[in-house]
Backbone as a chain_set.jsonl record, in Angstrom:
{"seq": "MAILPICIVGEPVLHRPTELVELDDKGRPSDEIVTLLDDMYETMDADHGVGLAANQIGVGARVFCVDVSEHPKTRDHHGTFVLCNAEVVTSSRNEKAREGCMSV", "coords": {"N": [[31.997, 91.056, -107.473], [35.311, 90.99, -106.045], [38.866, 91.042, -106.391], [41.031, 90.82, -103.788], [43.727, 92.432, -101.94], [46.39, 90.508, -100.547], [47.408, 89.964, -97.236], [50.674, 89.946, -95.875], [52.987, 87.848, -94.091], [53.795, 89.061, -90.887], [52.238, 91.304, -90.861], [50.068, 93.091, -88.689], [47.3, 92.257, -88.495], [47.351, 89.544, -88.905], [48.211, 88.535, -86.559], [46.372, 88.883, -84.605], [43.581, 87.655, -82.717], [40.673, 86.411, -84.41], [37.311, 87.667, -84.873], [34.149, 86.371, -83.813], [31.559, 85.56, -86.129], [28.368, 86.91, -86.593], [25.442, 84.989, -86.793], [22.267, 84.261, -88.297], [19.035, 83.102, -87.037], [18.815, 80.738, -88.395], [21.333, 79.93, -88.797], [22.76, 81.291, -90.751], [25.067, 83.573, -92.275], [25.362, 87.215, -92.449], [24.414, 89.309, -95.294], [26.578, 90.919, -95.903], [28.787, 89.416, -94.994], [28.522, 87.22, -96.691], [29.068, 88.447, -99.152], [31.727, 89.168, -98.626], [32.838, 86.581, -98.456], [32.413, 85.708, -101.085], [34.171, 87.455, -102.392], [36.538, 86.615, -101.196], [36.718, 83.997, -102.19], [37.048, 84.535, -104.929], [39.482, 85.905, -104.852], [41.182, 83.909, -103.81], [40.979, 81.997, -105.843], [42.003, 83.413, -108.06], [44.649, 83.618, -107.351], [45.423, 81.064, -107.404], [45.135, 79.586, -105.069], [44.275, 77.298, -102.358], [42.988, 77.66, -100.022], [41.718, 80.228, -97.866], [41.745, 82.563, -95.309], [39.814, 85.091, -93.645], [41.373, 87.003, -92.254], [43.661, 87.024, -93.754], [43.165, 88.724, -95.793], [42.943, 91.05, -94.541], [40.7, 91.331, -92.877], [39.178, 90.942, -89.808], [37.387, 88.809, -89.276], [36.008, 85.634, -88.33], [36.092, 83.643, -90.608], [36.492, 81.32, -93.306], [37.519, 79.948, -96.379], [37.798, 77.045, -98.404], [39.069, 75.15, -101.054], [38.375, 72.044, -102.095], [38.167, 70.6, -104.358], [39.806, 68.971, -105.876], [40.956, 66.991, -104.178], [43.773, 65.166, -103.147], [43.619, 62.647, -101.888], [41.269, 61.416, -102.426], [38.745, 60.444, -104.756], [36.577, 61.951, -104.996], [34.884, 64.926, -105.956], [34.418, 67.556, -104.347], [34.138, 70.401, -104.208], [33.944, 73.799, -103.087], [34.3, 74.667, -99.711], [32.857, 76.683, -97.191], [33.582, 78.097, -94.157], [32.297, 79.251, -91.145], [33.043, 80.732, -88.075], [34.677, 78.632, -87.318], [36.893, 76.44, -85.511], [40.284, 75.662, -84.967], [41.514, 72.493, -84.353], [43.708, 70.193, -82.746], [45.327, 67.247, -83.976], [45.811, 63.859, -83.038], [47.241, 62.346, -84.686], [50.266, 62.111, -86.515], [50.598, 63.901, -89.017], [51.898, 64.877, -92.165], [52.095, 67.636, -94.321], [52.283, 69.704, -97.22], [52.994, 73.11, -96.852], [51.19, 75.852, -97.98], [50.511, 78.508, -97.67], [49.095, 81.57, -98.643], [49.859, 83.903, -97.483], [52.453, 83.682, -96.76]], "CA": [[33.057, 90.437, -106.691], [36.579, 91.705, -106.173], [40.102, 90.387, -105.967], [41.535, 91.639, -102.686], [45.153, 92.256, -101.642], [46.676, 89.519, -99.502], [48.331, 90.411, -96.185], [51.885, 89.136, -95.819], [53.482, 87.561, -92.743], [54.318, 90.219, -90.184], [51.196, 92.318, -90.735], [49.405, 92.915, -87.397], [46.02, 91.552, -88.547], [47.608, 88.106, -88.87], [48.622, 88.171, -85.194], [45.253, 89.129, -83.696], [42.479, 86.682, -82.815], [39.555, 86.852, -85.231], [36.039, 87.847, -84.173], [33.052, 85.512, -84.24], [30.622, 86.123, -87.088], [26.982, 86.729, -86.174], [24.624, 84.182, -87.688], [20.852, 84.41, -87.993], [18.47, 81.961, -86.309], [18.964, 79.535, -89.225], [22.76, 79.669, -88.927], [23.298, 81.934, -91.945], [25.732, 84.862, -92.048], [24.763, 88.396, -93.079], [24.736, 89.539, -96.707], [27.932, 91.495, -95.933], [29.743, 88.307, -94.869], [28.411, 86.434, -97.928], [29.831, 89.195, -100.158], [33.133, 88.989, -98.262], [33.23, 85.225, -98.835], [32.506, 85.691, -102.548], [35.432, 88.131, -102.728], [37.629, 85.752, -100.763], [36.84, 82.897, -103.145], [37.615, 85.069, -106.172], [40.887, 86.199, -104.558], [41.863, 82.617, -103.687], [41.008, 81.376, -107.163], [42.89, 84.192, -108.931], [46.03, 83.376, -106.928], [45.58, 79.606, -107.457], [45.208, 79.051, -103.713], [43.281, 76.286, -102.001], [42.312, 78.081, -98.802], [41.95, 81.62, -97.515], [41.045, 83.066, -94.129], [39.507, 86.516, -93.771], [42.461, 87.873, -91.798], [44.679, 87.093, -94.802], [42.847, 89.856, -96.662], [42.84, 92.212, -93.668], [39.426, 91.382, -92.165], [39.297, 90.148, -88.584], [36.225, 87.933, -89.076], [36.36, 84.219, -88.265], [35.558, 82.905, -91.755], [37.533, 80.652, -94.07], [37.03, 79.141, -97.497], [38.791, 76.075, -98.846], [38.691, 74.427, -102.265], [38.808, 70.642, -102.029], [37.611, 69.977, -105.557], [40.717, 67.95, -106.385], [41.677, 66.463, -103.027], [44.603, 64.068, -103.642], [43.373, 61.365, -101.228], [39.936, 60.919, -102.759], [38.3, 60.689, -106.131], [35.417, 62.834, -104.94], [35.062, 66.333, -106.316], [33.486, 68.185, -103.411], [33.921, 71.818, -104.457], [34.493, 74.73, -102.112], [33.614, 74.767, -98.432], [32.97, 77.949, -96.487], [33.438, 77.839, -92.726], [32.117, 80.418, -90.282], [33.259, 80.477, -86.65], [35.363, 77.357, -87.139], [38.042, 76.444, -84.614], [41.309, 74.69, -85.318], [41.796, 71.527, -83.295], [44.888, 69.406, -83.079], [45.115, 65.838, -84.23], [46.793, 62.997, -82.385], [48.034, 61.736, -85.757], [51.405, 62.905, -86.958], [50.456, 64.001, -90.458], [52.726, 65.891, -92.816], [51.515, 68.191, -95.534], [53.002, 70.846, -97.753], [52.41, 74.413, -96.503], [51.021, 76.676, -99.156], [49.809, 79.718, -97.245], [49.312, 82.684, -99.547], [50.417, 85.022, -96.725], [53.864, 83.41, -96.499]], "C": [[34.364, 91.162, -106.984], [37.738, 90.813, -105.749], [40.769, 91.329, -104.978], [43.026, 91.423, -102.461], [45.339, 91.298, -100.461], [47.704, 90.082, -98.533], [49.493, 89.421, -96.107], [52.334, 88.973, -94.364], [54.117, 88.806, -92.139], [53.277, 91.315, -90.029], [50.379, 92.036, -89.473], [48.1, 92.123, -87.434], [46.203, 90.037, -88.481], [48.0, 87.611, -87.478], [47.527, 88.388, -84.167], [44.215, 88.02, -83.832], [41.348, 87.259, -83.666], [38.284, 86.911, -84.387], [34.995, 86.867, -84.71], [32.13, 86.264, -85.184], [29.205, 85.866, -86.576], [26.223, 85.954, -87.243], [23.157, 84.389, -87.322], [20.334, 83.141, -87.325], [18.499, 80.658, -87.111], [20.429, 79.215, -89.482], [23.41, 80.289, -90.141], [23.966, 83.255, -91.59], [24.996, 85.986, -92.769], [25.152, 88.481, -94.553], [26.153, 90.095, -96.854], [28.987, 90.399, -95.865], [29.699, 87.434, -96.122], [29.188, 87.123, -99.05], [31.322, 89.061, -99.897], [33.622, 87.612, -98.712], [33.317, 85.066, -100.354], [33.823, 86.321, -103.006], [36.637, 87.278, -102.341], [37.824, 84.602, -101.745], [37.481, 83.386, -104.442], [39.104, 85.362, -106.0], [41.704, 84.91, -104.518], [42.026, 81.971, -105.058], [41.985, 82.089, -108.106], [44.359, 83.934, -108.624], [46.347, 81.875, -106.89], [45.783, 79.001, -106.074], [44.16, 77.98, -103.492], [42.553, 76.624, -100.711], [42.661, 79.516, -98.488], [41.099, 81.991, -96.312], [40.872, 84.572, -94.259], [40.653, 87.401, -93.311], [43.595, 87.959, -92.811], [44.387, 88.198, -95.82], [42.499, 91.08, -95.802], [41.554, 92.355, -92.893], [39.494, 90.437, -90.971], [38.116, 89.264, -88.27], [36.675, 86.471, -89.101], [35.625, 83.444, -89.37], [36.727, 82.412, -92.599], [36.877, 79.948, -95.247], [38.167, 78.226, -97.948], [38.24, 75.315, -100.048], [39.255, 73.015, -102.188], [38.319, 69.884, -103.256], [38.518, 68.905, -106.146], [41.595, 67.422, -105.262], [42.456, 65.219, -103.453], [44.288, 62.697, -103.032], [42.001, 60.783, -101.554], [39.629, 61.199, -104.213], [37.14, 61.681, -106.158], [35.801, 64.255, -105.32], [34.035, 67.123, -105.527], [33.178, 69.634, -103.745], [34.564, 72.67, -103.387], [33.634, 74.741, -100.86], [33.851, 76.149, -97.852], [32.684, 77.666, -95.027], [33.312, 79.153, -91.976], [32.282, 79.972, -88.838], [33.897, 79.122, -86.376], [36.528, 77.521, -86.17], [39.013, 75.372, -85.07], [41.534, 73.787, -84.119], [43.001, 70.71, -83.723], [44.508, 67.947, -83.251], [46.173, 65.041, -83.491], [47.664, 62.302, -83.428], [49.164, 62.676, -86.147], [51.378, 62.954, -88.481], [51.348, 65.105, -90.997], [52.033, 66.345, -94.08], [52.344, 69.386, -95.958], [52.278, 72.127, -97.372], [52.327, 75.252, -97.764], [50.315, 77.979, -98.856], [50.136, 80.887, -98.153], [49.886, 83.898, -98.825], [51.912, 84.853, -96.45], [54.672, 83.682, -97.753]], "O": [[34.516, 91.84, -108.0], [37.607, 89.954, -104.877], [41.038, 92.489, -105.29], [43.542, 90.346, -102.757], [44.552, 91.286, -99.514], [48.738, 90.609, -98.944], [49.308, 88.213, -96.255], [52.093, 89.839, -93.523], [54.878, 89.514, -92.798], [53.413, 92.173, -89.156], [50.032, 90.886, -89.205], [47.813, 91.383, -86.493], [45.299, 89.325, -88.045], [48.107, 86.405, -87.251], [47.722, 88.11, -82.984], [43.992, 87.503, -84.927], [41.101, 88.465, -83.639], [38.194, 86.288, -83.329], [34.962, 86.571, -85.904], [31.946, 87.473, -85.048], [28.875, 84.75, -86.176], [26.346, 86.227, -88.437], [22.839, 84.662, -86.165], [21.1, 82.211, -87.074], [18.234, 79.589, -86.561], [20.743, 78.337, -90.285], [24.498, 79.87, -90.537], [23.495, 83.977, -90.711], [24.117, 85.738, -93.594], [26.088, 87.82, -95.003], [26.849, 89.778, -97.82], [29.975, 90.444, -96.598], [30.74, 86.955, -96.569], [29.89, 86.461, -99.815], [32.102, 88.863, -100.828], [34.704, 87.496, -99.287], [34.198, 84.366, -100.854], [34.502, 85.795, -103.887], [37.63, 87.223, -103.067], [38.955, 84.266, -102.094], [38.36, 82.721, -104.99], [39.898, 85.097, -106.903], [42.778, 84.824, -105.113], [43.097, 81.459, -105.386], [42.708, 81.439, -108.862], [45.212, 84.016, -109.508], [47.403, 81.467, -106.406], [46.512, 78.021, -105.92], [43.273, 77.775, -104.321], [41.596, 75.942, -100.346], [43.758, 79.98, -98.799], [39.889, 81.763, -96.295], [41.677, 85.247, -94.9], [40.892, 88.45, -93.909], [44.412, 88.877, -92.738], [45.255, 88.563, -96.613], [41.849, 92.017, -96.267], [41.321, 93.406, -92.295], [39.832, 89.263, -91.121], [37.857, 88.988, -87.099], [37.615, 86.118, -89.813], [34.679, 82.701, -89.11], [37.805, 83.006, -92.605], [35.78, 79.407, -95.108], [39.341, 78.59, -97.881], [37.084, 74.891, -100.051], [40.471, 72.821, -102.213], [38.086, 68.677, -103.2], [38.039, 68.016, -106.849], [42.82, 67.405, -105.374], [41.881, 64.31, -104.052], [44.66, 61.677, -103.613], [41.622, 59.751, -101.0], [40.206, 62.102, -104.817], [36.768, 62.186, -107.218], [36.906, 64.716, -105.034], [32.914, 67.333, -105.988], [32.036, 70.06, -103.573], [35.607, 72.311, -102.841], [32.407, 74.815, -100.93], [34.932, 76.717, -98.01], [31.663, 77.066, -94.693], [34.126, 80.059, -92.152], [31.726, 78.953, -88.428], [33.679, 78.533, -85.317], [37.08, 78.613, -86.029], [38.603, 74.297, -85.509], [41.724, 74.263, -83.0], [43.276, 70.556, -84.913], [43.492, 67.485, -82.731], [47.305, 65.498, -83.337], [48.705, 61.736, -83.094], [49.014, 63.897, -86.107], [52.041, 62.163, -89.152], [51.528, 66.142, -90.358], [51.457, 65.543, -94.815], [53.026, 70.003, -95.14], [51.063, 72.222, -97.551], [53.291, 75.344, -98.524], [49.593, 78.502, -99.704], [51.306, 81.173, -98.41], [50.353, 84.832, -99.476], [52.562, 85.778, -95.963], [55.891, 83.514, -97.75]]}, "num_chains": 1, "name": "protein.A"}
């Protein structure tokens, strides 16, 4: 695994749409994407982040990892989730949260 450099606001990769990740017939990503996700987790953990998208490390793939092991609204310790081909949807609720993007 490797700790990767984080792209900073203004870098072109952060302004381009990401590409869908190919999944096999069981919904699993390729070994290359799994390695990328391992590197992303290590990068996120080393920088004490809680979430990291592939474009934040210069890769235009639609993958994201998020650590919810100490979510403040629950006692549950879920661990880290990895999302492939996820889409952001808006909520009708007006929720406020602190922004902690590692690219900002």
